[in-house]
Amino acid sequence: MQIIDKAVWPRRERFDFFAPMSNPFYALTFPVDVTPLRRRTKAEGLSFYYAMVFAVTKAMEEVEAFHYRIREGQIVLHDRLIPSFTDLKPGGDLFYIVTLEAGDDLADFCRRARAASQAQTEFFPKTAWAEDEQIYFSCLPWFPITGLINERDTNPADSVPRVTWGKYEEEAGKTMLSLSLEVNHSLIDGVHVGQLYQALNRLMAVWGNGNGVR
């Protein structure tokens, strides 16, 4: 973790503009072509949900803006991002919050995520990772979504990104998914969301060709 010197930080003026606002957050939803990832998870018997958590985490790791957090009045830059995601036990209707490192192997993460979820008995156990280095994930697989806003305490310093998606849909031979993203505007602008979108699309294409991050 690196503490940022605001005096020489290029983003200082933008941060100072948005940070004092009582609600500096914004949310947006955009479509993602997940055909290659869906194809791979079906072929290898992996959870598409866990694979999406991994994919978005790895895409965020490629965009520096998503590593910034506000901690006790300071701006910090985290070296890593930790996915923390909701999950349902089979046949149940109560969700749990599971947190674990992504690593660099998609299939390995899917296996570890399943094992961690199945073993977990507490709703939201304490973890070894700081809350502000996490990404919050959720999924509503029963229906498509066109927009979503998560619950939160009114805290302008809350800088943890929230990612949610719903049911994927087949369109013209492609598997499309609407992805909802909530971020703090004092740290993340639309251009950074665009960079995330490009990184996610690139990773999808790489995985579709059987290359890159396993």
PDB file of C-alpha atoms in Angstrom:
ATOM      1  CA  MET A   1       0.000   0.000   0.000  1.00  0.00           C
ATOM      2  CA  GLN A   2       1.239   3.476  -0.899  1.00  0.00           C
ATOM      3  CA  ILE A   3       0.079   6.740   0.680  1.00  0.00           C
ATOM      4  CA  ILE A   4      -0.459   9.391  -1.989  1.00  0.00           C
ATOM      5  CA  ASP A   5       0.977  12.889  -1.541  1.00  0.00           C
ATOM      6  CA  LYS A   6      -1.989  15.028  -2.568  1.00  0.00           C
ATOM      7  CA  ALA A   7       0.248  18.064  -3.064  1.00  0.00           C
ATOM      8  CA  VAL A   8       1.747  16.489  -6.196  1.00  0.00           C
ATOM      9  CA  TRP A   9      -1.121  14.169  -7.156  1.00  0.00           C
ATOM     10  CA  PRO A  10      -2.369  15.051 -10.664  1.00  0.00           C
ATOM     11  CA  ARG A  11      -5.942  14.259  -9.643  1.00  0.00           C
ATOM     12  CA  ARG A  12      -5.971  16.577  -6.626  1.00  0.00           C
ATOM     13  CA  GLU A  13      -8.334  19.224  -8.043  1.00  0.00           C
ATOM     14  CA  ARG A  14     -10.875  16.617  -9.165  1.00  0.00           C
ATOM     15  CA  PHE A  15     -10.705  14.860  -5.810  1.00  0.00           C
ATOM     16  CA  ASP A  16     -11.164  18.126  -3.895  1.00  0.00           C
ATOM     17  CA  PHE A  17     -14.182  18.945  -6.051  1.00  0.00           C
ATOM     18  CA  PHE A  18     -16.078  15.685  -5.508  1.00  0.00           C
ATOM     19  CA  ALA A  19     -14.896  14.553  -2.054  1.00  0.00           C
ATOM     20  CA  PRO A  20     -16.843  17.179   0.008  1.00  0.00           C
ATOM     21  CA  MET A  21     -20.139  16.164  -1.582  1.00  0.00           C
ATOM     22  CA  SER A  22     -22.612  14.295   0.612  1.00  0.00           C
ATOM     23  CA  ASN A  23     -23.203  11.859  -2.252  1.00  0.00           C
ATOM     24  CA  PRO A  24     -20.125  11.647  -4.519  1.00  0.00           C
ATOM     25  CA  PHE A  25     -21.181   8.286  -5.946  1.00  0.00           C
ATOM     26  CA  TYR A  26     -22.496   7.372  -9.352  1.00  0.00           C
ATOM     27  CA  ALA A  27     -23.811   4.162 -10.854  1.00  0.00           C
ATOM     28  CA  LEU A  28     -24.068   2.946 -14.417  1.00  0.00           C
ATOM     29  CA  THR A  29     -24.931  -0.267 -16.231  1.00  0.00           C
ATOM     30  CA  PHE A  30     -23.426  -1.484 -19.491  1.00  0.00           C
ATOM     31  CA  PRO A  31     -23.611  -4.661 -21.606  1.00  0.00           C
ATOM     32  CA  VAL A  32     -20.710  -7.103 -21.745  1.00  0.00           C
ATOM     33  CA  ASP A  33     -20.281  -9.884 -24.298  1.00  0.00           C
ATOM     34  CA  VAL A  34     -19.461 -12.839 -22.056  1.00  0.00           C
ATOM     35  CA  THR A  35     -19.686 -15.465 -24.812  1.00  0.00           C
ATOM     36  CA  PRO A  36     -16.043 -16.619 -24.523  1.00  0.00           C
ATOM     37  CA  LEU A  37     -16.186 -16.909 -20.727  1.00  0.00           C
ATOM     38  CA  ARG A  38     -19.519 -18.719 -20.808  1.00  0.00           C
ATOM     39  CA  ARG A  39     -18.127 -21.128 -23.411  1.00  0.00           C
ATOM     40  CA  ARG A  40     -15.080 -21.883 -21.297  1.00  0.00           C
ATOM     41  CA  THR A  41     -16.958 -22.381 -18.034  1.00  0.00           C
ATOM     42  CA  LYS A  42     -19.344 -24.812 -19.735  1.00  0.00           C
ATOM     43  CA  ALA A  43     -16.465 -26.752 -21.310  1.00  0.00           C
ATOM     44  CA  GLU A  44     -14.525 -27.020 -18.046  1.00  0.00           C
ATOM     45  CA  GLY A  45     -17.457 -27.420 -15.655  1.00  0.00           C
ATOM     46  CA  LEU A  46     -16.698 -24.174 -13.813  1.00  0.00           C
ATOM     47  CA  SER A  47     -19.075 -21.763 -12.097  1.00  0.00           C
ATOM     48  CA  PHE A  48     -19.864 -18.875 -14.413  1.00  0.00           C
ATOM     49  CA  TYR A  49     -20.545 -16.664 -11.380  1.00  0.00           C
ATOM     50  CA  TYR A  50     -17.171 -17.285  -9.797  1.00  0.00           C
ATOM     51  CA  ALA A  51     -15.513 -16.868 -13.196  1.00  0.00           C
ATOM     52  CA  MET A  52     -17.174 -13.464 -13.627  1.00  0.00           C
ATOM     53  CA  VAL A  53     -15.985 -12.374 -10.182  1.00  0.00           C
ATOM     54  CA  PHE A  54     -12.463 -13.375 -11.210  1.00  0.00           C
ATOM     55  CA  ALA A  55     -12.740 -11.690 -14.616  1.00  0.00           C
ATOM     56  CA  VAL A  56     -13.926  -8.333 -13.280  1.00  0.00           C
ATOM     57  CA  THR A  57     -11.291  -8.402 -10.529  1.00  0.00           C
ATOM     58  CA  LYS A  58      -8.495  -9.003 -13.040  1.00  0.00           C
ATOM     59  CA  ALA A  59      -9.856  -6.265 -15.329  1.00  0.00           C
ATOM     60  CA  MET A  60      -9.984  -3.781 -12.426  1.00  0.00           C
ATOM     61  CA  GLU A  61      -6.419  -4.657 -11.520  1.00  0.00           C
ATOM     62  CA  GLU A  62      -5.366  -3.338 -14.942  1.00  0.00           C
ATOM     63  CA  VAL A  63      -6.796   0.142 -14.244  1.00  0.00           C
ATOM     64  CA  GLU A  64      -4.865   2.108 -11.611  1.00  0.00           C
ATOM     65  CA  ALA A  65      -7.848   4.269 -10.634  1.00  0.00           C
ATOM     66  CA  PHE A  66      -9.599   1.224  -9.185  1.00  0.00           C
ATOM     67  CA  HIS A  67      -6.693   0.692  -6.767  1.00  0.00           C
ATOM     68  CA  TYR A  68      -7.230   4.057  -5.031  1.00  0.00           C
ATOM     69  CA  ARG A  69      -9.111   4.227  -1.752  1.00  0.00           C
ATOM     70  CA  ILE A  70      -9.836   6.860   0.898  1.00  0.00           C
ATOM     71  CA  ARG A  71      -8.539   5.749   4.293  1.00  0.00           C
ATOM     72  CA  GLU A  72      -8.778   7.946   7.393  1.00  0.00           C
ATOM     73  CA  GLY A  73      -8.601  11.148   5.347  1.00  0.00           C
ATOM     74  CA  GLN A  74      -5.699   9.978   3.193  1.00  0.00           C
ATOM     75  CA  ILE A  75      -5.560   8.650  -0.342  1.00  0.00           C
ATOM     76  CA  VAL A  76      -3.938   5.237  -0.575  1.00  0.00           C
ATOM     77  CA  LEU A  77      -3.004   3.092  -3.543  1.00  0.00           C
ATOM     78  CA  HIS A  78      -3.425  -0.638  -2.924  1.00  0.00           C
ATOM     79  CA  ASP A  79      -1.179  -3.214  -4.559  1.00  0.00           C
ATOM     80  CA  ARG A  80      -3.931  -5.811  -4.791  1.00  0.00           C
ATOM     81  CA  LEU A  81      -7.719  -6.040  -5.011  1.00  0.00           C
ATOM     82  CA  ILE A  82      -9.666  -8.668  -3.080  1.00  0.00           C
ATOM     83  CA  PRO A  83     -13.063  -9.887  -4.326  1.00  0.00           C
ATOM     84  CA  SER A  84     -15.802 -10.185  -1.694  1.00  0.00           C
ATOM     85  CA  PHE A  85     -18.983 -11.695  -3.102  1.00  0.00           C
ATOM     86  CA  THR A  86     -22.434 -12.846  -2.065  1.00  0.00           C
ATOM     87  CA  ASP A  87     -23.290 -16.517  -2.556  1.00  0.00           C
ATOM     88  CA  LEU A  88     -26.220 -18.862  -1.927  1.00  0.00           C
ATOM     89  CA  LYS A  89     -25.858 -22.385  -0.589  1.00  0.00           C
ATOM     90  CA  PRO A  90     -27.519 -24.939  -2.930  1.00  0.00           C
ATOM     91  CA  GLY A  91     -31.241 -25.196  -2.228  1.00  0.00           C
ATOM     92  CA  GLY A  92     -31.198 -22.283   0.191  1.00  0.00           C
ATOM     93  CA  ASP A  93     -32.508 -18.745   0.166  1.00  0.00           C
ATOM     94  CA  LEU A  94     -29.998 -17.133   2.560  1.00  0.00           C
ATOM     95  CA  PHE A  95     -26.865 -15.567   1.160  1.00  0.00           C
ATOM     96  CA  TYR A  96     -23.361 -15.472   2.587  1.00  0.00           C
ATOM     97  CA  ILE A  97     -20.504 -13.065   1.903  1.00  0.00           C
ATOM     98  CA  VAL A  98     -17.361 -14.899   0.837  1.00  0.00           C
ATOM     99  CA  THR A  99     -13.973 -13.179   0.587  1.00  0.00           C
ATOM    100  CA  LEU A 100     -10.733 -14.594  -0.835  1.00  0.00           C
ATOM    101  CA  GLU A 101      -7.788 -13.594  -3.003  1.00  0.00           C
ATOM    102  CA  ALA A 102      -8.253 -13.892  -6.747  1.00  0.00           C
ATOM    103  CA  GLY A 103      -4.830 -15.281  -7.608  1.00  0.00           C
ATOM    104  CA  ASP A 104      -3.840 -15.651 -11.260  1.00  0.00           C
ATOM    105  CA  ASP A 105      -5.644 -18.828 -12.331  1.00  0.00           C
ATOM    106  CA  LEU A 106      -9.305 -18.692 -13.285  1.00  0.00           C
ATOM    107  CA  ALA A 107     -10.059 -22.392 -12.753  1.00  0.00           C
ATOM    108  CA  ASP A 108      -8.178 -22.439  -9.460  1.00  0.00           C
ATOM    109  CA  PHE A 109     -10.134 -19.432  -8.204  1.00  0.00           C
ATOM    110  CA  CYS A 110     -13.437 -21.071  -9.156  1.00  0.00           C
ATOM    111  CA  ARG A 111     -12.466 -24.203  -7.218  1.00  0.00           C
ATOM    112  CA  ARG A 112     -11.280 -22.241  -4.183  1.00  0.00           C
ATOM    113  CA  ALA A 113     -14.366 -20.028  -4.225  1.00  0.00           C
ATOM    114  CA  ARG A 114     -16.690 -23.041  -4.288  1.00  0.00           C
ATOM    115  CA  ALA A 115     -14.796 -24.742  -1.464  1.00  0.00           C
ATOM    116  CA  ALA A 116     -14.756 -21.565   0.644  1.00  0.00           C
ATOM    117  CA  SER A 117     -18.456 -20.973   0.079  1.00  0.00           C
ATOM    118  CA  GLN A 118     -19.427 -24.533   0.933  1.00  0.00           C
ATOM    119  CA  ALA A 119     -17.307 -24.504   4.095  1.00  0.00           C
ATOM    120  CA  GLN A 120     -18.510 -21.121   5.338  1.00  0.00           C
ATOM    121  CA  THR A 121     -21.108 -21.159   8.123  1.00  0.00           C
ATOM    122  CA  GLU A 122     -21.085 -17.489   9.169  1.00  0.00           C
ATOM    123  CA  PHE A 123     -22.911 -14.830   7.205  1.00  0.00           C
ATOM    124  CA  PHE A 124     -19.967 -12.418   7.033  1.00  0.00           C
ATOM    125  CA  PRO A 125     -16.870 -13.677   8.877  1.00  0.00           C
ATOM    126  CA  LYS A 126     -13.864 -11.492   9.590  1.00  0.00           C
ATOM    127  CA  THR A 127     -11.134 -11.679   6.974  1.00  0.00           C
ATOM    128  CA  ALA A 128      -7.396 -11.085   6.828  1.00  0.00           C
ATOM    129  CA  TRP A 129      -7.886  -8.300   4.271  1.00  0.00           C
ATOM    130  CA  ALA A 130      -8.710  -4.671   4.891  1.00  0.00           C
ATOM    131  CA  GLU A 131     -12.214  -3.680   3.848  1.00  0.00           C
ATOM    132  CA  ASP A 132     -10.972  -0.864   1.632  1.00  0.00           C
ATOM    133  CA  GLU A 133      -8.845  -3.163  -0.551  1.00  0.00           C
ATOM    134  CA  GLN A 134     -11.905  -5.200  -1.457  1.00  0.00           C
ATOM    135  CA  ILE A 135     -14.388  -5.141  -4.333  1.00  0.00           C
ATOM    136  CA  TYR A 136     -18.007  -5.937  -3.473  1.00  0.00           C
ATOM    137  CA  PHE A 137     -19.798  -8.322  -5.841  1.00  0.00           C
ATOM    138  CA  SER A 138     -23.357  -9.532  -6.044  1.00  0.00           C
ATOM    139  CA  CYS A 139     -25.538 -11.308  -8.592  1.00  0.00           C
ATOM    140  CA  LEU A 140     -29.265 -11.529  -9.313  1.00  0.00           C
ATOM    141  CA  PRO A 141     -29.306 -14.557 -11.634  1.00  0.00           C
ATOM    142  CA  TRP A 142     -33.106 -14.864 -11.770  1.00  0.00           C
ATOM    143  CA  PHE A 143     -33.735 -11.910 -14.089  1.00  0.00           C
ATOM    144  CA  PRO A 144     -31.834  -9.435 -16.301  1.00  0.00           C
ATOM    145  CA  ILE A 145     -31.065  -6.040 -14.783  1.00  0.00           C
ATOM    146  CA  THR A 146     -30.952  -2.652 -16.458  1.00  0.00           C
ATOM    147  CA  GLY A 147     -29.740  -0.703 -13.421  1.00  0.00           C
ATOM    148  CA  LEU A 148     -29.135  -1.112  -9.713  1.00  0.00           C
ATOM    149  CA  ILE A 149     -28.125   0.912  -6.657  1.00  0.00           C
ATOM    150  CA  ASN A 150     -26.793  -0.891  -3.588  1.00  0.00           C
ATOM    151  CA  GLU A 151     -27.563   0.019  -0.012  1.00  0.00           C
ATOM    152  CA  ARG A 152     -24.835   1.891   1.873  1.00  0.00           C
ATOM    153  CA  ASP A 153     -24.197   4.135   4.856  1.00  0.00           C
ATOM    154  CA  THR A 154     -23.990   7.788   3.897  1.00  0.00           C
ATOM    155  CA  ASN A 155     -20.222   8.063   4.008  1.00  0.00           C
ATOM    156  CA  PRO A 156     -18.544  10.138   1.267  1.00  0.00           C
ATOM    157  CA  ALA A 157     -15.235   8.381   2.022  1.00  0.00           C
ATOM    158  CA  ASP A 158     -16.672   4.991   1.033  1.00  0.00           C
ATOM    159  CA  SER A 159     -14.526   4.153  -1.982  1.00  0.00           C
ATOM    160  CA  VAL A 160     -15.084   0.401  -2.429  1.00  0.00           C
ATOM    161  CA  PRO A 161     -16.470  -0.348  -5.925  1.00  0.00           C
ATOM    162  CA  ARG A 162     -19.720  -2.342  -6.086  1.00  0.00           C
ATOM    163  CA  VAL A 163     -20.330  -4.676  -9.020  1.00  0.00           C
ATOM    164  CA  THR A 164     -23.605  -6.475  -9.728  1.00  0.00           C
ATOM    165  CA  TRP A 165     -25.085  -8.353 -12.651  1.00  0.00           C
ATOM    166  CA  GLY A 166     -28.250 -10.283 -13.369  1.00  0.00           C
ATOM    167  CA  LYS A 167     -29.270 -13.089 -15.685  1.00  0.00           C
ATOM    168  CA  TYR A 168     -27.352 -13.323 -18.939  1.00  0.00           C
ATOM    169  CA  GLU A 169     -29.308 -13.424 -22.200  1.00  0.00           C
ATOM    170  CA  GLU A 170     -28.700 -15.000 -25.588  1.00  0.00           C
ATOM    171  CA  GLU A 171     -28.774 -12.420 -28.373  1.00  0.00           C
ATOM    172  CA  ALA A 172     -27.919 -13.176 -32.019  1.00  0.00           C
ATOM    173  CA  GLY A 173     -25.608 -16.029 -31.089  1.00  0.00           C
ATOM    174  CA  LYS A 174     -23.907 -14.093 -28.285  1.00  0.00           C
ATOM    175  CA  THR A 175     -24.242 -14.336 -24.527  1.00  0.00           C
ATOM    176  CA  MET A 176     -24.775 -10.814 -23.203  1.00  0.00           C
ATOM    177  CA  LEU A 177     -24.739  -9.649 -19.604  1.00  0.00           C
ATOM    178  CA  SER A 178     -25.655  -6.246 -18.158  1.00  0.00           C
ATOM    179  CA  LEU A 179     -23.062  -5.250 -15.564  1.00  0.00           C
ATOM    180  CA  SER A 180     -23.864  -2.602 -12.939  1.00  0.00           C
ATOM    181  CA  LEU A 181     -21.025  -0.624 -11.393  1.00  0.00           C
ATOM    182  CA  GLU A 182     -21.049   1.871  -8.499  1.00  0.00           C
ATOM    183  CA  VAL A 183     -17.992   4.014  -7.767  1.00  0.00           C
ATOM    184  CA  ASN A 184     -16.893   7.140  -5.921  1.00  0.00           C
ATOM    185  CA  HIS A 185     -16.447  10.030  -8.388  1.00  0.00           C
ATOM    186  CA  SER A 186     -13.692  11.568  -6.272  1.00  0.00           C
ATOM    187  CA  LEU A 187     -11.442   8.697  -7.387  1.00  0.00           C
ATOM    188  CA  ILE A 188     -12.948   7.224 -10.546  1.00  0.00           C
ATOM    189  CA  ASP A 189     -14.176   9.034 -13.667  1.00  0.00           C
ATOM    190  CA  GLY A 190     -16.016   7.801 -16.720  1.00  0.00           C
ATOM    191  CA  VAL A 191     -12.751   7.406 -18.620  1.00  0.00           C
ATOM    192  CA  HIS A 192     -11.605   4.889 -16.009  1.00  0.00           C
ATOM    193  CA  VAL A 193     -14.849   2.940 -16.352  1.00  0.00           C
ATOM    194  CA  GLY A 194     -14.159   2.936 -20.091  1.00  0.00           C
ATOM    195  CA  GLN A 195     -10.701   1.501 -19.435  1.00  0.00           C
ATOM    196  CA  LEU A 196     -12.264  -1.192 -17.264  1.00  0.00           C
ATOM    197  CA  TYR A 197     -14.728  -2.026 -20.032  1.00  0.00           C
ATOM    198  CA  GLN A 198     -11.911  -2.314 -22.563  1.00  0.00           C
ATOM    199  CA  ALA A 199      -9.814  -4.484 -20.232  1.00  0.00           C
ATOM    200  CA  LEU A 200     -12.746  -6.790 -19.546  1.00  0.00           C
ATOM    201  CA  ASN A 201     -13.514  -7.172 -23.250  1.00  0.00           C
ATOM    202  CA  ARG A 202      -9.859  -7.876 -23.991  1.00  0.00           C
ATOM    203  CA  LEU A 203      -9.648 -10.540 -21.305  1.00  0.00           C
ATOM    204  CA  MET A 204     -12.824 -12.159 -22.599  1.00  0.00           C
ATOM    205  CA  ALA A 205     -11.324 -12.360 -26.101  1.00  0.00           C
ATOM    206  CA  VAL A 206      -8.028 -13.761 -24.789  1.00  0.00           C
ATOM    207  CA  TRP A 207      -9.785 -16.458 -22.776  1.00  0.00           C
ATOM    208  CA  GLY A 208     -11.944 -17.292 -25.767  1.00  0.00           C
ATOM    209  CA  ASN A 209      -8.782 -18.134 -27.707  1.00  0.00           C
ATOM    210  CA  GLY A 210      -7.496 -20.307 -24.883  1.00  0.00           C
ATOM    211  CA  ASN A 211      -4.614 -17.944 -24.076  1.00  0.00           C
ATOM    212  CA  GLY A 212      -3.581 -15.642 -21.263  1.00  0.00           C
ATOM    213  CA  VAL A 213      -4.597 -15.904 -17.646  1.00  0.00           C
ATOM    214  CA  ARG A 214      -5.687 -19.441 -16.949  1.00  0.00           C
TER     215      ARG A 214
END
